[in-house]
């Protein structure tokens, strides 16, 4: 669903389409049911930086389609906790999933330090890391790298890396 949401984002940006913007936000909301709240954060950050670097604020955030999509995303996102609340499982779910599995990632002493994780992640992504570093160096020099089709992978990769570094989800088995 994350990839489908990104495809909708690209279509919304390219065609300046409120419909595709609405689909982006709807699919983003549905992705929360699959991946959890982190998917919404990743997709919002990617959309924010896409609008920041490439324009399109009105269509991506303020068009009727985008607002309708955000409403659908809220409905998708809230359906799971609402169902658990009505089933009487709210406290268990909140303590385990929200506190332990999501917010707890910001203060988990069992994680590796960010420097060790980042160096490992960059090594693991080789040769793409080398290409990413080269692309970042050329970005100010070449205007065509600043276009969405070539810049989106940079925005996408950096957004995901930053979110996982901030949330301290660098668990020991990620470094195996």
PDB file of N, CA and C in Angstrom, residues 4 24 26 31 54 70 78-80 98 123-124 151 154 164 174-175:
ATOM      1  N   UNK A   4       1.682   1.912  -3.627  1.00  0.00           N
ATOM      2  CA  UNK A   4       0.485   2.394  -4.313  1.00  0.00           C
ATOM      3  C   UNK A   4       0.212   3.850  -3.951  1.00  0.00           C
ATOM      4  N   UNK A  24      -4.326   9.339  -3.016  1.00  0.00           N
ATOM      5  CA  UNK A  24      -3.097   9.239  -2.222  1.00  0.00           C
ATOM      6  C   UNK A  24      -3.420   9.225  -0.734  1.00  0.00           C
ATOM      7  N   UNK A  26      -6.303   8.604   0.765  1.00  0.00           N
ATOM      8  CA  UNK A  26      -7.125   7.435   1.124  1.00  0.00           C
ATOM      9  C   UNK A  26      -6.264   6.190   1.296  1.00  0.00           C
ATOM     10  N   UNK A  31      -3.110   2.252   4.551  1.00  0.00           N
ATOM     11  CA  UNK A  31      -1.817   1.638   4.855  1.00  0.00           C
ATOM     12  C   UNK A  31      -1.559   1.572   6.358  1.00  0.00           C
ATOM     13  N   UNK A  54       9.009  20.539  -4.978  1.00  0.00           N
ATOM     14  CA  UNK A  54       8.518  20.526  -6.356  1.00  0.00           C
ATOM     15  C   UNK A  54       7.220  21.289  -6.554  1.00  0.00           C
ATOM     16  N   UNK A  70      -8.308  12.874   2.871  1.00  0.00           N
ATOM     17  CA  UNK A  70      -7.885  12.941   4.275  1.00  0.00           C
ATOM     18  C   UNK A  70      -8.999  12.466   5.203  1.00  0.00           C
ATOM     19  N   UNK A  78      -9.063   5.374  12.021  1.00  0.00           N
ATOM     20  CA  UNK A  78      -9.791   5.292  13.288  1.00  0.00           C
ATOM     21  C   UNK A  78     -10.681   4.053  13.406  1.00  0.00           C
ATOM     22  N   UNK A  79     -10.904   3.338  12.285  1.00  0.00           N
ATOM     23  CA  UNK A  79     -11.788   2.168  12.345  1.00  0.00           C
ATOM     24  C   UNK A  79     -11.225   1.068  13.240  1.00  0.00           C
ATOM     25  N   UNK A  80      -9.931   0.861  13.207  1.00  0.00           N
ATOM     26  CA  UNK A  80      -9.323  -0.187  14.005  1.00  0.00           C
ATOM     27  C   UNK A  80      -9.422   0.115  15.499  1.00  0.00           C
ATOM     28  N   UNK A  98       0.189   1.117  20.929  1.00  0.00           N
ATOM     29  CA  UNK A  98       0.542   2.542  20.870  1.00  0.00           C
ATOM     30  C   UNK A  98       1.740   2.844  21.770  1.00  0.00           C
ATOM     31  N   UNK A 123      26.084   0.818   4.324  1.00  0.00           N
ATOM     32  CA  UNK A 123      26.855  -0.289   3.754  1.00  0.00           C
ATOM     33  C   UNK A 123      25.936  -1.326   3.116  1.00  0.00           C
ATOM     34  N   UNK A 124      24.838  -1.613   3.786  1.00  0.00           N
ATOM     35  CA  UNK A 124      23.913  -2.636   3.321  1.00  0.00           C
ATOM     36  C   UNK A 124      23.263  -2.236   1.999  1.00  0.00           C
ATOM     37  N   UNK A 151      14.070  13.052  -8.589  1.00  0.00           N
ATOM     38  CA  UNK A 151      14.279  13.420  -7.194  1.00  0.00           C
ATOM     39  C   UNK A 151      13.452  12.628  -6.208  1.00  0.00           C
ATOM     40  N   UNK A 154      15.160   9.988  -4.136  1.00  0.00           N
ATOM     41  CA  UNK A 154      15.982  10.592  -3.086  1.00  0.00           C
ATOM     42  C   UNK A 154      15.129  11.006  -1.904  1.00  0.00           C
ATOM     43  N   UNK A 164      13.106   6.185  10.541  1.00  0.00           N
ATOM     44  CA  UNK A 164      13.545   5.029  11.313  1.00  0.00           C
ATOM     45  C   UNK A 164      14.721   5.359  12.227  1.00  0.00           C
ATOM     46  N   UNK A 174      18.104  -6.214  13.141  1.00  0.00           N
ATOM     47  CA  UNK A 174      18.224  -5.476  11.877  1.00  0.00           C
ATOM     48  C   UNK A 174      19.665  -5.464  11.387  1.00  0.00           C
ATOM     49  N   UNK A 175      20.623  -5.690  12.278  1.00  0.00           N
ATOM     50  CA  UNK A 175      22.037  -5.623  11.927  1.00  0.00           C
ATOM     51  C   UNK A 175      22.638  -6.997  11.628  1.00  0.00           C
TER      52      UNK A 175
END
